[in-house]
XYZ file of C-alpha atoms in Angstrom:
654
model
C 148.834 44.752 -154.481
C 147.760 46.957 -157.402
C 144.416 47.679 -155.748
C 146.236 48.481 -152.478
C 148.331 51.179 -154.178
C 145.202 52.511 -155.889
C 143.546 52.797 -152.479
C 146.598 54.628 -151.119
C 146.258 57.097 -153.947
C 142.515 57.497 -153.507
C 142.919 58.335 -149.830
C 145.705 60.825 -150.708
C 148.195 59.003 -148.441
C 150.997 59.611 -150.964
C 150.384 63.344 -150.871
C 150.543 63.401 -147.090
C 153.757 61.344 -147.139
C 155.439 63.764 -149.564
C 154.246 66.838 -147.676
C 155.356 65.345 -144.349
C 158.796 64.433 -145.697
C 159.356 67.923 -147.087
C 158.214 69.594 -143.868
C 160.333 67.233 -141.723
C 163.423 67.886 -143.850
C 162.947 71.642 -143.470
C 162.540 71.364 -139.689
C 165.689 69.225 -139.374
C 167.654 71.694 -141.498
C 166.499 74.579 -139.346
C 167.336 72.680 -136.146
C 170.854 71.668 -137.250
C 171.697 75.156 -138.519
C 170.033 77.357 -135.917
C 170.223 75.405 -132.616
C 174.073 75.534 -132.347
C 173.947 79.298 -132.855
C 171.793 79.593 -129.713
C 173.915 76.943 -127.893
C 170.978 74.523 -127.674
C 172.256 71.022 -126.717
C 172.617 68.374 -129.466
C 170.136 66.107 -127.693
C 167.388 68.607 -128.641
C 168.210 68.124 -132.330
C 168.202 64.360 -131.890
C 164.826 64.608 -130.067
C 163.280 66.542 -132.959
C 164.556 63.974 -135.462
C 163.175 61.132 -133.313
C 159.753 62.819 -132.951
C 159.543 63.434 -136.684
C 160.455 59.821 -137.472
C 157.892 58.489 -134.993
C 155.277 60.915 -136.286
C 155.591 59.736 -139.879
C 153.555 56.488 -139.530
C 151.032 58.342 -137.335
C 150.515 60.951 -140.062
C 150.067 58.239 -142.680
C 147.566 56.417 -140.484
C 145.547 59.583 -139.909
C 145.574 60.362 -143.647
C 144.216 56.856 -144.290
C 141.387 57.311 -141.780
C 140.469 60.975 -142.221
C 139.971 63.380 -145.096
C 139.762 67.163 -145.305
C 136.421 68.183 -146.863
C 134.474 71.431 -147.291
C 132.505 70.353 -144.196
C 135.676 69.941 -142.129
C 137.761 66.908 -141.140
C 135.740 63.728 -141.630
C 136.389 60.025 -141.735
C 137.274 58.939 -145.269
C 134.335 56.552 -145.403
C 131.942 59.379 -144.504
C 133.503 61.596 -147.144
C 133.132 58.812 -149.692
C 129.493 58.328 -148.753
C 128.866 62.053 -149.095
C 130.340 62.063 -152.581
C 128.575 58.847 -153.469
C 125.299 60.540 -152.564
C 125.749 63.022 -155.394
C 122.855 62.696 -157.839
C 124.605 61.134 -160.781
C 121.503 60.393 -162.810
C 121.788 58.098 -165.792
C 125.511 58.792 -166.295
C 126.472 56.473 -163.448
C 124.974 53.400 -165.085
C 126.493 53.978 -168.501
C 130.039 53.765 -169.730
C 131.494 57.226 -169.346
C 132.382 58.688 -172.773
C 136.098 59.087 -173.432
C 135.564 62.547 -174.911
C 133.904 64.021 -171.848
C 134.987 66.793 -169.506
C 133.960 68.882 -166.520
C 135.612 72.298 -166.233
C 135.765 73.076 -162.514
C 135.565 76.709 -161.349
C 138.930 78.447 -161.480
C 140.457 79.532 -158.190
C 140.986 83.272 -157.803
C 144.604 83.869 -156.701
C 144.410 87.658 -156.982
C 145.154 89.651 -153.855
C 142.040 91.706 -154.557
C 139.018 89.500 -153.858
C 136.967 91.821 -156.042
C 138.594 89.954 -158.923
C 136.438 86.917 -158.113
C 134.286 87.790 -161.121
C 137.442 87.846 -163.234
C 138.248 84.224 -162.323
C 134.596 83.324 -162.894
C 134.762 84.942 -166.318
C 137.825 82.932 -167.297
C 136.102 79.720 -166.232
C 132.810 80.623 -167.861
C 134.255 81.524 -171.240
C 136.309 78.332 -171.481
C 133.209 76.347 -170.567
C 131.061 78.230 -173.072
C 133.575 77.605 -175.850
C 133.800 73.890 -175.125
C 129.994 73.639 -175.023
C 129.999 74.485 -178.740
C 131.921 71.299 -179.622
C 129.421 68.596 -180.594
C 132.002 65.805 -180.412
C 132.482 66.417 -176.682
C 130.308 65.810 -173.664
C 130.718 68.936 -171.530
C 129.069 69.358 -168.144
C 127.213 72.650 -167.883
C 128.006 75.430 -165.481
C 125.463 74.862 -162.727
C 126.725 71.408 -161.811
C 130.440 72.234 -161.855
C 129.857 75.463 -159.933
C 128.984 73.391 -156.874
C 132.606 72.210 -156.696
C 133.948 75.745 -156.457
C 135.533 75.352 -153.033
C 136.776 72.679 -150.688
C 138.798 69.535 -151.218
C 138.229 68.037 -154.649
C 138.255 64.281 -155.068
C 138.502 64.275 -158.846
C 137.765 60.585 -159.237
C 134.507 60.926 -157.343
C 133.612 64.165 -159.123
C 134.221 62.534 -162.486
C 131.999 59.617 -161.533
C 129.261 61.874 -160.166
C 129.220 64.047 -163.269
C 129.729 61.193 -165.723
C 132.973 62.436 -167.282
C 136.398 60.965 -167.967
C 138.328 64.222 -167.671
C 138.437 67.243 -165.389
C 140.017 70.631 -166.011
C 141.286 72.588 -163.005
C 142.792 76.023 -163.041
C 143.740 79.213 -161.256
C 143.597 82.827 -162.358
C 145.531 85.792 -161.040
C 145.112 89.405 -162.091
C 147.661 92.060 -161.201
C 147.074 95.400 -162.851
C 147.010 94.874 -166.603
C 148.601 91.427 -166.442
C 146.904 88.071 -166.064
C 148.285 84.662 -165.243
C 146.176 81.591 -165.897
C 147.254 78.095 -164.964
C 145.298 75.121 -166.295
C 145.736 71.380 -166.035
C 143.768 68.602 -167.683
C 143.404 65.489 -165.529
C 142.151 62.004 -166.274
C 139.521 61.645 -163.531
C 139.724 57.853 -163.690
C 143.409 57.652 -162.832
C 144.065 61.110 -161.345
C 146.893 61.487 -163.888
C 147.710 64.877 -165.343
C 147.464 64.784 -169.134
C 148.413 68.356 -169.865
C 149.186 71.537 -167.989
C 150.382 74.999 -168.883
C 150.747 78.484 -167.451
C 149.881 81.558 -169.529
C 151.072 85.120 -168.814
C 149.273 87.708 -170.920
C 148.036 91.272 -171.071
C 144.462 91.688 -169.839
C 143.457 92.711 -173.361
C 144.367 89.191 -174.535
C 142.012 87.481 -172.071
C 139.388 86.248 -174.507
C 141.984 85.158 -177.059
C 143.645 83.199 -174.277
C 140.385 81.498 -173.374
C 139.769 80.531 -176.987
C 143.292 79.118 -177.148
C 142.668 77.088 -173.999
C 139.428 75.661 -175.403
C 141.232 74.635 -178.589
C 144.095 73.015 -176.676
C 141.663 71.019 -174.542
C 139.725 69.913 -177.623
C 142.981 68.737 -179.188
C 144.002 66.833 -176.053
C 140.623 65.056 -176.015
C 140.931 64.346 -179.755
C 137.624 66.057 -180.478
C 136.678 66.487 -184.121
C 135.983 70.148 -184.843
C 133.878 71.280 -187.770
C 134.835 74.415 -189.666
C 131.965 76.221 -187.999
C 133.080 75.136 -184.537
C 136.638 76.303 -185.226
C 135.259 79.711 -186.197
C 133.012 79.846 -183.131
C 135.960 79.162 -180.848
C 137.595 82.316 -182.194
C 134.524 84.471 -181.496
C 134.718 86.526 -178.296
C 131.649 87.825 -176.404
C 133.058 91.301 -175.704
C 136.320 93.187 -175.410
C 135.148 95.035 -172.300
C 136.073 93.096 -169.149
C 133.821 95.179 -166.903
C 130.857 94.680 -169.242
C 131.482 90.943 -169.067
C 131.561 91.032 -165.258
C 128.218 92.873 -165.250
C 126.842 90.189 -167.563
C 128.035 87.420 -165.214
C 126.391 89.086 -162.216
C 123.129 89.544 -164.122
C 123.120 85.921 -165.214
C 123.694 84.784 -161.638
C 120.522 86.633 -160.595
C 118.614 85.300 -163.585
C 119.037 81.584 -162.899
C 116.027 80.375 -160.926
C 117.606 77.076 -159.799
C 114.615 75.774 -157.858
C 114.944 78.208 -154.985
C 112.264 80.652 -156.038
C 112.062 83.401 -158.653
C 110.988 86.934 -157.871
C 110.352 90.170 -159.728
C 113.152 91.842 -157.753
C 115.728 89.384 -159.120
C 114.579 90.021 -162.670
C 114.624 93.806 -162.236
C 118.111 93.784 -160.676
C 119.417 91.529 -163.449
C 118.005 93.871 -166.106
C 119.666 96.865 -164.466
C 123.054 95.112 -164.603
C 122.623 93.914 -168.159
C 121.589 97.391 -169.312
C 124.840 98.728 -167.831
C 126.790 96.055 -169.695
C 125.127 96.991 -173.005
C 125.834 100.680 -172.429
C 129.504 99.846 -171.999
C 129.547 97.668 -175.113
C 126.658 98.153 -177.577
C 128.095 95.253 -179.656
C 127.705 92.748 -176.795
C 125.366 90.223 -178.472
C 125.374 87.799 -175.539
C 124.128 90.561 -173.233
C 121.267 91.397 -175.603
C 120.294 87.720 -175.575
C 120.099 87.670 -171.781
C 118.146 90.940 -171.739
C 115.592 89.391 -174.092
C 115.287 86.331 -171.857
C 114.658 88.532 -168.813
C 111.918 90.543 -170.524
C 110.240 87.350 -171.769
C 110.294 85.798 -168.286
C 108.801 88.878 -166.629
C 105.964 88.655 -169.141
C 105.406 84.874 -168.881
C 105.364 84.689 -165.101
C 102.771 87.432 -164.870
C 104.882 90.259 -163.464
C 104.259 92.430 -166.508
C 101.799 91.320 -169.187
C 102.123 94.501 -171.239
C 102.782 94.503 -174.973
C 105.719 96.827 -174.365
C 107.466 94.149 -172.313
C 107.267 91.773 -175.271
C 108.445 94.486 -177.629
C 111.561 94.900 -175.475
C 112.134 91.149 -175.546
C 111.907 91.114 -179.347
C 114.121 94.166 -179.807
C 116.871 92.655 -177.651
C 116.706 89.265 -179.409
C 116.757 90.980 -182.814
C 119.809 93.011 -181.796
C 121.644 89.869 -180.664
C 120.909 88.046 -183.934
C 121.839 91.050 -186.040
C 125.207 91.243 -184.294
C 125.848 87.474 -184.387
C 123.425 85.525 -186.632
C 124.774 82.132 -185.507
C 124.854 82.869 -181.769
C 123.118 80.008 -179.973
C 122.050 82.212 -177.053
C 120.447 84.665 -179.479
C 118.389 81.899 -181.091
C 117.463 80.690 -177.612
C 116.238 84.181 -176.723
C 114.145 84.284 -179.896
C 112.729 80.835 -179.032
C 111.607 82.135 -175.646
C 110.075 85.227 -177.233
C 107.749 83.074 -179.355
C 107.287 80.496 -176.576
C 106.503 82.880 -173.724
C 104.995 85.698 -175.716
C 102.706 83.912 -178.163
C 102.839 80.157 -177.504
C 103.997 79.720 -181.084
C 105.803 76.483 -180.381
C 106.488 75.638 -184.006
C 108.492 78.841 -184.497
C 110.121 78.451 -181.083
C 111.148 74.912 -182.081
C 113.010 76.189 -185.146
C 115.029 78.613 -183.060
C 115.770 76.143 -180.273
C 116.949 73.655 -182.909
C 119.381 76.308 -184.159
C 120.497 76.890 -180.569
C 121.123 73.161 -180.017
C 123.176 73.082 -183.223
C 125.288 76.019 -182.010
C 125.775 74.927 -178.374
C 124.902 71.207 -178.199
C 126.252 70.768 -174.660
C 124.264 73.586 -173.059
C 121.773 72.147 -170.566
C 119.701 75.351 -170.634
C 119.147 74.892 -174.368
C 118.249 71.211 -173.953
C 115.936 72.064 -171.060
C 114.140 74.573 -173.254
C 113.889 72.073 -176.113
C 112.266 69.589 -173.718
C 109.826 72.189 -172.433
C 108.769 73.112 -175.973
C 108.336 69.445 -176.910
C 105.923 68.784 -174.059
C 103.917 71.892 -174.909
C 103.685 70.478 -178.409
C 102.380 67.138 -177.108
C 105.605 65.220 -177.826
C 105.925 63.895 -174.301
C 108.373 61.059 -175.019
C 110.672 63.432 -176.884
C 110.308 65.938 -174.049
C 111.386 63.470 -171.365
C 114.244 62.133 -173.492
C 115.547 65.638 -174.141
C 115.238 66.604 -170.489
C 117.170 63.484 -169.532
C 119.877 64.634 -171.954
C 119.879 67.982 -170.164
C 120.307 66.155 -166.855
C 123.194 64.178 -168.356
C 124.916 67.466 -169.266
C 124.062 69.154 -165.959
C 123.159 66.515 -163.341
C 123.115 68.976 -160.438
C 121.041 71.679 -162.148
C 117.876 72.247 -160.126
C 116.060 73.951 -162.992
C 116.553 70.882 -165.171
C 115.488 68.604 -162.319
C 112.373 70.726 -161.787
C 111.423 70.386 -165.452
C 111.867 66.627 -165.189
C 109.795 66.497 -162.005
C 107.000 68.509 -163.629
C 107.032 66.209 -166.642
C 106.936 62.975 -164.650
C 104.194 64.394 -162.407
C 102.184 65.400 -165.493
C 102.616 61.890 -166.915
C 101.513 60.396 -163.566
C 104.838 58.575 -163.287
C 105.022 59.176 -159.559
C 107.971 56.894 -158.791
C 110.162 58.730 -161.307
C 108.877 62.085 -160.055
C 109.818 61.135 -156.502
C 113.265 59.943 -157.605
C 113.900 63.228 -159.398
C 112.945 65.191 -156.290
C 115.281 63.068 -154.190
C 118.096 63.813 -156.627
C 117.393 67.538 -156.295
C 117.282 67.451 -152.501
C 120.585 65.586 -152.364
C 122.044 68.560 -154.267
C 120.279 71.224 -152.187
C 118.385 70.007 -149.098
C 117.146 73.563 -148.511
C 115.490 73.978 -151.933
C 112.068 74.650 -150.448
C 109.967 74.089 -153.556
C 111.474 70.625 -153.925
C 110.700 69.887 -150.276
C 107.079 70.749 -151.067
C 107.166 68.901 -154.400
C 108.061 65.591 -152.770
C 105.013 65.823 -150.509
C 102.733 67.085 -153.288
C 103.010 63.734 -155.053
C 100.685 62.150 -152.464
C 98.077 64.821 -153.228
C 98.010 64.032 -156.937
C 98.319 60.271 -156.545
C 96.081 59.624 -153.519
C 94.287 62.845 -152.647
C 96.242 62.894 -149.383
C 96.869 66.457 -148.150
C 98.668 65.515 -144.917
C 102.225 65.150 -146.340
C 102.036 68.522 -148.101
C 100.615 70.163 -144.990
C 103.438 68.700 -142.914
C 106.059 69.889 -145.413
C 104.529 73.358 -145.493
C 105.042 73.730 -141.740
C 108.792 73.175 -142.236
C 109.158 75.947 -144.808
C 110.311 79.323 -143.432
C 107.425 81.769 -143.431
C 109.677 84.305 -145.103
C 109.929 82.056 -148.175
C 107.074 83.151 -150.393
C 108.422 84.158 -153.843
C 105.622 85.707 -155.821
C 103.134 84.459 -153.216
C 103.540 80.874 -154.503
C 103.946 79.364 -151.027
C 100.884 81.272 -149.782
C 98.932 79.861 -152.723
C 99.798 76.324 -151.621
C 98.773 77.108 -148.046
C 95.480 78.687 -149.130
C 94.459 75.957 -151.548
C 95.442 73.259 -149.091
C 93.393 74.894 -146.321
C 90.353 75.099 -148.584
C 90.765 71.412 -149.496
C 90.879 70.570 -145.801
C 87.906 72.866 -145.107
C 90.050 74.673 -142.542
C 88.784 78.226 -142.928
C 90.663 79.528 -139.885
C 93.995 78.361 -141.331
C 93.120 79.868 -144.708
C 92.394 83.164 -142.961
C 95.756 83.038 -141.182
C 97.654 82.363 -144.409
C 95.887 85.180 -146.240
C 96.522 87.660 -143.427
C 100.235 86.760 -143.327
C 100.693 87.063 -147.105
C 102.290 90.370 -148.118
C 101.607 89.990 -151.859
C 98.608 91.584 -153.547
C 98.820 89.051 -156.370
C 99.779 85.401 -155.940
C 101.595 83.056 -158.290
C 100.866 79.310 -158.540
C 103.632 76.791 -159.185
C 101.326 73.823 -159.780
C 101.925 71.884 -156.563
C 98.455 72.235 -155.062
C 96.041 70.648 -157.494
C 94.784 71.299 -160.989
C 91.453 73.174 -160.910
C 92.157 76.903 -160.877
C 95.928 76.314 -160.954
C 96.791 79.157 -163.291
C 100.583 79.045 -163.285
C 101.769 82.066 -165.220
C 98.875 84.245 -164.094
C 99.142 86.054 -160.765
C 95.800 85.685 -158.984
C 94.410 88.684 -157.049
C 94.568 88.217 -153.290
C 90.921 89.312 -153.127
C 89.920 86.102 -154.975
C 91.032 84.019 -152.034
C 89.376 86.452 -149.625
C 86.140 85.814 -151.498
C 86.556 82.020 -151.352
C 87.191 82.156 -147.597
C 84.179 84.405 -146.966
C 82.048 82.121 -149.130
C 83.217 79.087 -147.158
C 82.105 80.884 -143.969
C 78.698 81.506 -145.495
C 79.219 85.272 -145.532
C 77.836 86.034 -148.993
C 77.965 89.849 -148.766
C 81.668 89.855 -147.858
C 82.345 87.239 -150.508
C 80.648 89.302 -153.222
C 82.591 92.432 -152.234
C 85.873 90.536 -152.437
C 84.951 88.929 -155.763
C 84.007 92.306 -157.239
C 87.402 93.647 -156.179
C 89.082 90.655 -157.831
C 87.009 91.212 -160.965
C 88.275 94.781 -161.286
C 91.885 93.610 -160.944
C 91.445 90.920 -163.606
C 89.767 93.326 -166.012
C 92.729 95.671 -165.581
C 94.967 92.778 -166.582
C 92.809 92.131 -169.650
C 93.346 95.707 -170.808
C 97.058 94.909 -171.053
C 96.617 91.403 -172.446
C 93.087 90.912 -173.874
C 93.855 87.521 -175.437
C 95.467 85.850 -172.453
C 93.549 82.598 -171.875
C 94.447 82.287 -168.201
C 93.278 85.816 -167.447
C 89.962 85.011 -169.135
C 89.727 81.741 -167.183
C 90.220 83.679 -163.955
C 87.476 86.084 -164.983
C 85.190 83.117 -165.735
C 85.817 81.716 -162.231
C 84.908 85.046 -160.650
C 81.720 85.427 -162.734
C 80.724 81.888 -161.743
C 81.402 82.610 -158.063
C 78.905 85.498 -158.076
C 76.337 83.626 -160.209
C 76.827 85.565 -163.443
C 76.221 82.561 -165.669
C 76.237 84.076 -169.140
C 79.353 86.145 -168.472
C 81.113 83.131 -166.945
C 80.303 80.849 -169.861
C 81.317 83.534 -172.356
C 84.721 84.090 -170.751
C 85.226 80.323 -170.349
C 84.384 79.632 -173.999
C 86.762 82.340 -175.169
C 89.563 81.012 -172.921
C 89.043 77.490 -174.256
C 89.241 78.734 -177.843
C 92.472 80.611 -177.160
C 94.254 77.757 -175.408
C 92.904 74.311 -176.337
C 94.828 71.147 -175.525
C 95.686 70.799 -179.206
C 97.598 74.077 -178.993
C 99.321 73.475 -175.651
C 99.519 69.983 -174.166
C 100.934 71.248 -170.877
C 98.715 74.219 -169.992
C 95.717 73.149 -172.092
C 94.575 70.357 -169.734
C 94.933 72.641 -166.696
C 92.843 75.324 -168.361
C 90.227 72.765 -169.485
C 89.983 71.468 -165.902
C 89.456 75.018 -164.663
C 86.693 75.511 -167.203
C 85.064 72.276 -165.997
C 85.170 73.794 -162.512
C 83.312 76.826 -163.879
C 80.594 74.523 -165.222
C 80.370 72.735 -161.868
C 80.035 76.031 -160.007
C 77.255 77.142 -162.351
C 75.300 73.902 -161.746
C 76.043 72.533 -165.229
C 76.758 69.046 -163.843
C 76.452 67.073 -167.068
C 78.788 69.432 -168.887
C 81.304 69.407 -166.038
C 81.394 65.615 -165.799
C 81.654 65.175 -169.555
C 84.632 67.504 -169.567
C 86.251 65.640 -166.671
C 85.716 62.266 -168.333
C 87.816 63.444 -171.262
C 90.511 64.897 -168.995
C 91.166 62.375 -166.225
C 94.251 60.336 -167.080
C 95.693 62.546 -169.814
C 99.076 64.236 -169.213
C 98.755 67.182 -166.831
C 95.036 66.646 -166.432
C 93.104 66.135 -163.188
C 93.804 62.965 -161.254
C 91.465 60.827 -159.139
C 93.438 62.117 -156.149
C 92.859 65.798 -156.872
C 89.170 65.190 -157.662
C 88.686 63.701 -154.182
C 89.826 66.800 -152.312
C 89.473 69.909 -154.469
C 86.473 71.950 -153.286
C 85.652 72.918 -156.877
C 83.946 69.526 -157.286
C 81.747 69.559 -154.168
C 78.559 69.982 -156.205
C 79.353 66.767 -158.141
C 80.204 64.430 -155.273
C 76.849 62.617 -155.155
C 76.847 61.866 -158.873
C 77.777 58.193 -159.605
C 79.714 59.259 -162.705
C 81.902 61.586 -160.662
C 82.395 58.940 -157.965
C 83.640 56.548 -160.612
C 86.196 59.103 -161.817
C 87.392 59.874 -158.295
C 87.690 56.207 -157.352
C 89.949 55.248 -160.243
C 93.262 53.747 -159.224
C 96.148 56.133 -159.830
């Protein structure tokens, strides 16, 4: 009987019964009071009462069978299956911590829909404050944001996110007044534990949000350190408009597995600069500005020293304003990580960031990324799994996990991570490609990736990364006509590489000149004069890049590939040696093996077979190194295919 009542509650039958009873009572009252005035016969009143009575069990039956979801009216079982399909990660197989919470996006009740950013700001600041409490498990923003609209089944959401409690709320702004309603709910029983409505002046917004975070912490019996109590009283800015600009910039900044572009970064910087102009004391905004500058440098959009100087200046400003700000330390970590590959210094700052905001998945994701660069692969995976626990629907975290499992040749786990991501966002195109890329690395099978590529919209080509996959795949398949078609359709003059199409020459973080691929295609056709012209054009572009960043190992590796392609042996070996010195595996365990594989490809192209094979023998099987699968199909190794030593490497079981 107890389970029957629990099922009634789960299917929301009790809510329908109450709503129906209230509506029926109102209709009967209207009929009995109004009908006589219009001289409507009494039998009409009796008919309405009879219809309402007969309709009651029908309404209950329909509420048992159907549910209202964001996708429309669906059978309850289908709705349950949809929620059950949420990628819950490791949280589903563990006991959910008692002191755990997901803060769902607040509903905007303002008449002016432009105040949507106001409601988002209320939600974000409460979430940010709670993330500072080490004694709590708090789900990060990306995962909860996906429950912004539609019917919320809190029990299922709690299970999917691995939390015992859920906070819901609404926000209304009218002139200079705000009204915020919040209620804390036990997701396991759907019981309200606490609820309150706050009416304040708009100038009290951030104080209100700090108060809310403290009340929630008290309700969950979280132990707060003196530092955490102080942090809860610290407000990001007093300027509401500056905060809204910050929120919009951050929304553009998050990559989230759908593709990053220079335009997004530039637009985000414009917004954040406006926010800083409005409030020069806005430390959080300086931290985001620093992150944006560092990313534009790392991903190859701007390799100038001035870009790094801007990243440092913004991070310094954030730390000067708030020395303990976790986001400021995170920005400084990225400055050393992206700008100089100084992972030891970056580690110190990311450790400070974890101490300040222990529940922030972005911080944990960064800590995992630094650990794998430093060769601490087990620590990297463990930290990234912690990030997934805090943000199970965050595509950026899932991408980092996928990359790590692929690098470790743990293909089953890589595939499972991709499936989790696609259950969150079936249209995340890079994940669609990632699932099929596994067969390339494991088996040397290009067909799945080729098939997946055909399903991707041709308009989706952020930074030329999709074109890179198409070009490299065509060259592996010796399909010159297809390579020509891809190159002609590509609108980018420089192409990024996201690491899904092999290892040799995969220079993620360096944008490769389009003319390089034109040279490879012409060379594959046997047209040496056209190939040389294209390679010379590529050489000029790479040398221009070296003027800006003379000690960038990937730029030097690209130059070595071009020299090798035109038979300039001494120049190729010189550039390759310098690149290897700048970025050895001992310095970077993630990019180092990729660079070393590229340098082995330079040796192979120059006819240095013994050197190339010796290099490959030390690389095959190590994390992020070449795999037997990639060796079988990458054209860079064609000159080695008859050598028994190479055959042995390519025939190894994955």
